[in-house]
Amino acid sequence: MSTSRRLGFSLLEVLVVVAILATVVGGVYGIYDGSVENARLQQMRANHKAIQIAIDQSHAKTGRY
C-alpha cells in the first residue's frame, strides 16, 4: 500500500454529491410550495362561500343587506 494515497473524498466527488442534493431539495421544495398555495386557495374559497351564505341568511331574515 502506497503511503502517498490519501483516504477520503476528492473535491469533485463532494461537488457532485452536493449538486445532486441541491437538485433533489429544489424539486421537493417546489412541490411543497405548490401544495401550500393550493391549500390557501381552497381555504379562501371556503371562507368566501361561508360569508356568502351568512349574508344570504341575514338578508332572508331581515329583508335587507
GROMACS .gro file of N, CA, C and O in nm:
model
  260
    1MET      N    1   0.085  -0.118   0.000
    1MET     CA    2   0.000   0.000   0.000
    1MET      C    3   0.089   0.124   0.000
    1MET      O    4   0.179   0.137   0.080
    2SER      N    5   0.057   0.214  -0.088
    2SER     CA    6   0.138   0.334  -0.103
    2SER      C    7   0.106   0.434   0.008
    2SER      O    8  -0.009   0.453   0.046
    3THR      N    9   0.207   0.498   0.061
    3THR     CA   10   0.186   0.596   0.168
    3THR      C   11   0.138   0.729   0.112
    3THR      O   12   0.090   0.813   0.186
    4SER      N   13   0.152   0.751  -0.022
    4SER     CA   14   0.107   0.878  -0.079
    4SER      C   15  -0.044   0.879  -0.106
    4SER      O   16  -0.100   0.982  -0.136
    5ARG      N   17  -0.109   0.763  -0.096
    5ARG     CA   18  -0.254   0.754  -0.119
    5ARG      C   19  -0.327   0.806   0.004
    5ARG      O   20  -0.306   0.761   0.115
    6ARG      N   21  -0.416   0.902  -0.016
    6ARG     CA   22  -0.490   0.960   0.096
    6ARG      C   23  -0.630   0.901   0.101
    6ARG      O   24  -0.690   0.872  -0.002
    7LEU      N   25  -0.682   0.888   0.220
    7LEU     CA   26  -0.818   0.840   0.238
    7LEU      C   27  -0.912   0.960   0.239
    7LEU      O   28  -0.877   1.068   0.286
    8GLY      N   29  -1.032   0.941   0.190
    8GLY     CA   30  -1.131   1.048   0.189
    8GLY      C   31  -1.187   1.068   0.051
    8GLY      O   32  -1.167   0.989  -0.040
    9PHE      N   33  -1.257   1.179   0.033
    9PHE     CA   34  -1.323   1.209  -0.093
    9PHE      C   35  -1.253   1.323  -0.163
    9PHE      O   36  -1.202   1.415  -0.099
   10SER      N   37  -1.255   1.319  -0.294
   10SER     CA   38  -1.197   1.430  -0.370
   10SER      C   39  -1.298   1.544  -0.377
   10SER      O   40  -1.417   1.526  -0.350
   11LEU      N   41  -1.251   1.659  -0.413
   11LEU     CA   42  -1.338   1.776  -0.425
   11LEU      C   43  -1.446   1.753  -0.529
   11LEU      O   44  -1.562   1.791  -0.510
   12LEU      N   45  -1.410   1.688  -0.637
   12LEU     CA   46  -1.507   1.660  -0.744
   12LEU      C   47  -1.620   1.570  -0.693
   12LEU      O   48  -1.738   1.594  -0.722
   13GLU      N   49  -1.587   1.469  -0.616
   13GLU     CA   50  -1.689   1.380  -0.562
   13GLU      C   51  -1.783   1.454  -0.468
   13GLU      O   52  -1.905   1.437  -0.473
   14VAL      N   53  -1.728   1.539  -0.386
   14VAL     CA   54  -1.810   1.617  -0.293
   14VAL      C   55  -1.901   1.712  -0.370
   14VAL      O   56  -2.020   1.726  -0.338
   15LEU      N   57  -1.848   1.778  -0.474
   15LEU     CA   58  -1.929   1.870  -0.553
   15LEU      C   59  -2.043   1.798  -0.625
   15LEU      O   60  -2.154   1.851  -0.635
   16VAL      N   61  -2.018   1.678  -0.674
   16VAL     CA   62  -2.123   1.601  -0.742
   16VAL      C   63  -2.234   1.567  -0.643
   16VAL      O   64  -2.353   1.582  -0.674
   17VAL      N   65  -2.198   1.523  -0.525
   17VAL     CA   66  -2.299   1.489  -0.423
   17VAL      C   67  -2.378   1.613  -0.382
   17VAL      O   68  -2.501   1.608  -0.370
   18VAL      N   69  -2.313   1.725  -0.363
   18VAL     CA   70  -2.382   1.849  -0.326
   18VAL      C   71  -2.477   1.892  -0.438
   18VAL      O   72  -2.589   1.935  -0.412
   19ALA      N   73  -2.436   1.879  -0.563
   19ALA     CA   74  -2.522   1.916  -0.675
   19ALA      C   75  -2.645   1.826  -0.681
   19ALA      O   76  -2.757   1.874  -0.705
   20ILE      N   77  -2.628   1.698  -0.659
   20ILE     CA   78  -2.742   1.605  -0.658
   20ILE      C   79  -2.838   1.640  -0.545
   20ILE      O   80  -2.960   1.645  -0.564
   21LEU      N   81  -2.785   1.664  -0.426
   21LEU     CA   82  -2.870   1.700  -0.313
   21LEU      C   83  -2.944   1.830  -0.338
   21LEU      O   84  -3.063   1.843  -0.304
   22ALA      N   85  -2.878   1.928  -0.396
   22ALA     CA   86  -2.943   2.056  -0.425
   22ALA      C   87  -3.057   2.037  -0.524
   22ALA      O   88  -3.164   2.099  -0.510
   23THR      N   89  -3.039   1.953  -0.622
   23THR     CA   90  -3.144   1.926  -0.720
   23THR      C   91  -3.264   1.858  -0.655
   23THR      O   92  -3.379   1.897  -0.679
   24VAL      N   93  -3.239   1.761  -0.571
   24VAL     CA   94  -3.348   1.690  -0.503
   24VAL      C   95  -3.423   1.785  -0.409
   24VAL      O   96  -3.547   1.789  -0.409
   25VAL      N   97  -3.351   1.862  -0.331
   25VAL     CA   98  -3.415   1.955  -0.237
   25VAL      C   99  -3.495   2.060  -0.313
   25VAL      O  100  -3.606   2.096  -0.273
   26GLY      N  101  -3.442   2.110  -0.423
   26GLY     CA  102  -3.514   2.208  -0.503
   26GLY      C  103  -3.644   2.153  -0.558
   26GLY      O  104  -3.747   2.221  -0.559
   27GLY      N  105  -3.643   2.029  -0.603
   27GLY     CA  106  -3.765   1.967  -0.654
   27GLY      C  107  -3.869   1.946  -0.546
   27GLY      O  108  -3.987   1.973  -0.565
   28VAL      N  109  -3.825   1.901  -0.430
   28VAL     CA  110  -3.917   1.879  -0.319
   28VAL      C  111  -3.975   2.011  -0.272
   28VAL      O  112  -4.095   2.021  -0.242
   29TYR      N  113  -3.895   2.116  -0.266
   29TYR     CA  114  -3.944   2.247  -0.223
   29TYR      C  115  -4.049   2.300  -0.321
   29TYR      O  116  -4.147   2.359  -0.280
   30GLY      N  117  -4.027   2.279  -0.451
   30GLY     CA  118  -4.123   2.324  -0.550
   30GLY      C  119  -4.258   2.256  -0.533
   30GLY      O  120  -4.363   2.321  -0.543
   31ILE      N  121  -4.257   2.128  -0.506
   31ILE     CA  122  -4.381   2.054  -0.483
   31ILE      C  123  -4.449   2.103  -0.356
   31ILE      O  124  -4.571   2.126  -0.353
   32TYR      N  125  -4.372   2.121  -0.250
   32TYR     CA  126  -4.426   2.167  -0.121
   32TYR      C  127  -4.487   2.306  -0.134
   32TYR      O  128  -4.598   2.331  -0.086
   33ASP      N  129  -4.417   2.396  -0.201
   33ASP     CA  130  -4.465   2.533  -0.216
   33ASP      C  131  -4.595   2.536  -0.295
   33ASP      O  132  -4.686   2.611  -0.262
   34GLY      N  133  -4.605   2.454  -0.398
   34GLY     CA  134  -4.727   2.448  -0.477
   34GLY      C  135  -4.845   2.397  -0.397
   34GLY      O  136  -4.957   2.446  -0.410
   35SER      N  137  -4.821   2.298  -0.311
   35SER     CA  138  -4.931   2.243  -0.231
   35SER      C  139  -4.977   2.343  -0.125
   35SER      O  140  -5.096   2.349  -0.093
   36VAL      N  141  -4.885   2.420  -0.070
   36VAL     CA  142  -4.923   2.523   0.028
   36VAL      C  143  -5.010   2.629  -0.038
   36VAL      O  144  -5.112   2.671   0.017
   37GLU      N  145  -4.972   2.672  -0.157
   37GLU     CA  146  -5.052   2.772  -0.229
   37GLU      C  147  -5.190   2.717  -0.263
   37GLU      O  148  -5.290   2.788  -0.251
   38ASN      N  149  -5.197   2.592  -0.302
   38ASN     CA  150  -5.326   2.530  -0.333
   38ASN      C  151  -5.414   2.524  -0.208
   38ASN      O  152  -5.535   2.549  -0.216
   39ALA      N  153  -5.357   2.491  -0.095
   39ALA     CA  154  -5.434   2.486   0.030
   39ALA      C  155  -5.487   2.625   0.067
   39ALA      O  156  -5.600   2.638   0.113
   40ARG      N  157  -5.406   2.728   0.045
   40ARG     CA  158  -5.452   2.865   0.073
   40ARG      C  159  -5.570   2.903  -0.015
   40ARG      O  160  -5.667   2.965   0.031
   41LEU      N  161  -5.564   2.867  -0.142
   41LEU     CA  162  -5.673   2.898  -0.233
   41LEU      C  163  -5.801   2.824  -0.194
   41LEU      O  164  -5.911   2.881  -0.197
   42GLN      N  165  -5.789   2.698  -0.156
   42GLN     CA  166  -5.906   2.622  -0.113
   42GLN      C  167  -5.968   2.682   0.012
   42GLN      O  168  -6.091   2.691   0.023
   43GLN      N  169  -5.886   2.725   0.106
   43GLN     CA  170  -5.937   2.787   0.229
   43GLN      C  171  -6.005   2.919   0.198
   43GLN      O  172  -6.110   2.951   0.254
   44MET      N  173  -5.948   2.997   0.106
   44MET     CA  174  -6.008   3.124   0.067
   44MET      C  175  -6.146   3.101   0.005
   44MET      O  176  -6.241   3.173   0.035
   45ARG      N  177  -6.157   3.000  -0.082
   45ARG     CA  178  -6.286   2.970  -0.144
   45ARG      C  179  -6.390   2.927  -0.040
   45ARG      O  180  -6.507   2.967  -0.047
   46ALA      N  181  -6.347   2.847   0.057
   46ALA     CA  182  -6.438   2.802   0.162
   46ALA      C  183  -6.484   2.920   0.247
   46ALA      O  184  -6.604   2.930   0.282
   47ASN      N  185  -6.393   3.009   0.281
   47ASN     CA  186  -6.430   3.128   0.359
   47ASN      C  187  -6.526   3.217   0.282
   47ASN      O  188  -6.623   3.270   0.338
   48HIS      N  189  -6.499   3.234   0.153
   48HIS     CA  190  -6.586   3.317   0.069
   48HIS      C  191  -6.727   3.259   0.064
   48HIS      O  192  -6.826   3.332   0.076
   49LYS      N  193  -6.739   3.128   0.049
   49LYS     CA  194  -6.869   3.062   0.044
   49LYS      C  195  -6.942   3.077   0.177
   49LYS      O  196  -7.063   3.104   0.180
   50ALA      N  197  -6.871   3.064   0.289
   50ALA     CA  198  -6.933   3.077   0.421
   50ALA      C  199  -6.985   3.219   0.443
   50ALA      O  200  -7.095   3.239   0.496
   51ILE      N  201  -6.909   3.318   0.402
   51ILE     CA  202  -6.952   3.457   0.415
   51ILE      C  203  -7.073   3.483   0.327
   51ILE      O  204  -7.169   3.550   0.368
   52GLN      N  205  -7.071   3.428   0.205
   52GLN     CA  206  -7.183   3.445   0.113
   52GLN      C  207  -7.312   3.384   0.172
   52GLN      O  208  -7.418   3.446   0.167
   53ILE      N  209  -7.301   3.267   0.231
   53ILE     CA  210  -7.417   3.202   0.292
   53ILE      C  211  -7.469   3.284   0.410
   53ILE      O  212  -7.591   3.303   0.426
   54ALA      N  213  -7.379   3.336   0.492
   54ALA     CA  214  -7.420   3.416   0.608
   54ALA      C  215  -7.490   3.544   0.563
   54ALA      O  216  -7.591   3.584   0.623
   55ILE      N  217  -7.442   3.607   0.458
   55ILE     CA  218  -7.507   3.728   0.407
   55ILE      C  219  -7.646   3.696   0.354
   55ILE      O  220  -7.744   3.769   0.380
   56ASP      N  221  -7.657   3.586   0.279
   56ASP     CA  222  -7.788   3.546   0.225
   56ASP      C  223  -7.887   3.513   0.336
   56ASP      O  224  -8.005   3.549   0.329
   57GLN      N  225  -7.841   3.446   0.441
   57GLN     CA  226  -7.929   3.414   0.554
   57GLN      C  227  -7.974   3.540   0.626
   57GLN      O  228  -8.090   3.552   0.666
   58SER      N  229  -7.883   3.634   0.641
   58SER     CA  230  -7.918   3.761   0.706
   58SER      C  231  -8.020   3.836   0.622
   58SER      O  232  -8.116   3.893   0.676
   59HIS      N  233  -8.003   3.836   0.492
   59HIS     CA  234  -8.097   3.904   0.403
   59HIS      C  235  -8.234   3.838   0.408
   59HIS      O  236  -8.337   3.906   0.409
   60ALA      N  237  -8.236   3.705   0.414
   60ALA     CA  238  -8.364   3.633   0.422
   60ALA      C  239  -8.436   3.663   0.552
   60ALA      O  240  -8.560   3.671   0.557
   61LYS      N  241  -8.361   3.681   0.658
   61LYS     CA  242  -8.421   3.704   0.790
   61LYS      C  243  -8.469   3.848   0.807
   61LYS      O  244  -8.577   3.872   0.859
   62THR      N  245  -8.389   3.945   0.763
   62THR     CA  246  -8.422   4.086   0.787
   62THR      C  247  -8.483   4.154   0.666
   62THR      O  248  -8.544   4.261   0.680
   63GLY      N  249  -8.460   4.099   0.549
   63GLY     CA  250  -8.514   4.162   0.428
   63GLY      C  251  -8.425   4.275   0.376
   63GLY      O  252  -8.464   4.346   0.282
   64ARG      N  253  -8.312   4.294   0.434
   64ARG     CA  254  -8.218   4.398   0.386
   64ARG      C  255  -8.075   4.351   0.407
   64ARG      O  256  -8.048   4.260   0.484
   65TYR      N  257  -7.985   4.416   0.337
   65TYR     CA  258  -7.843   4.378   0.347
   65TYR      C  259  -7.773   4.456   0.453
   65TYR      O  260  -7.792   4.560   0.490
   0.00000   0.00000   0.00000
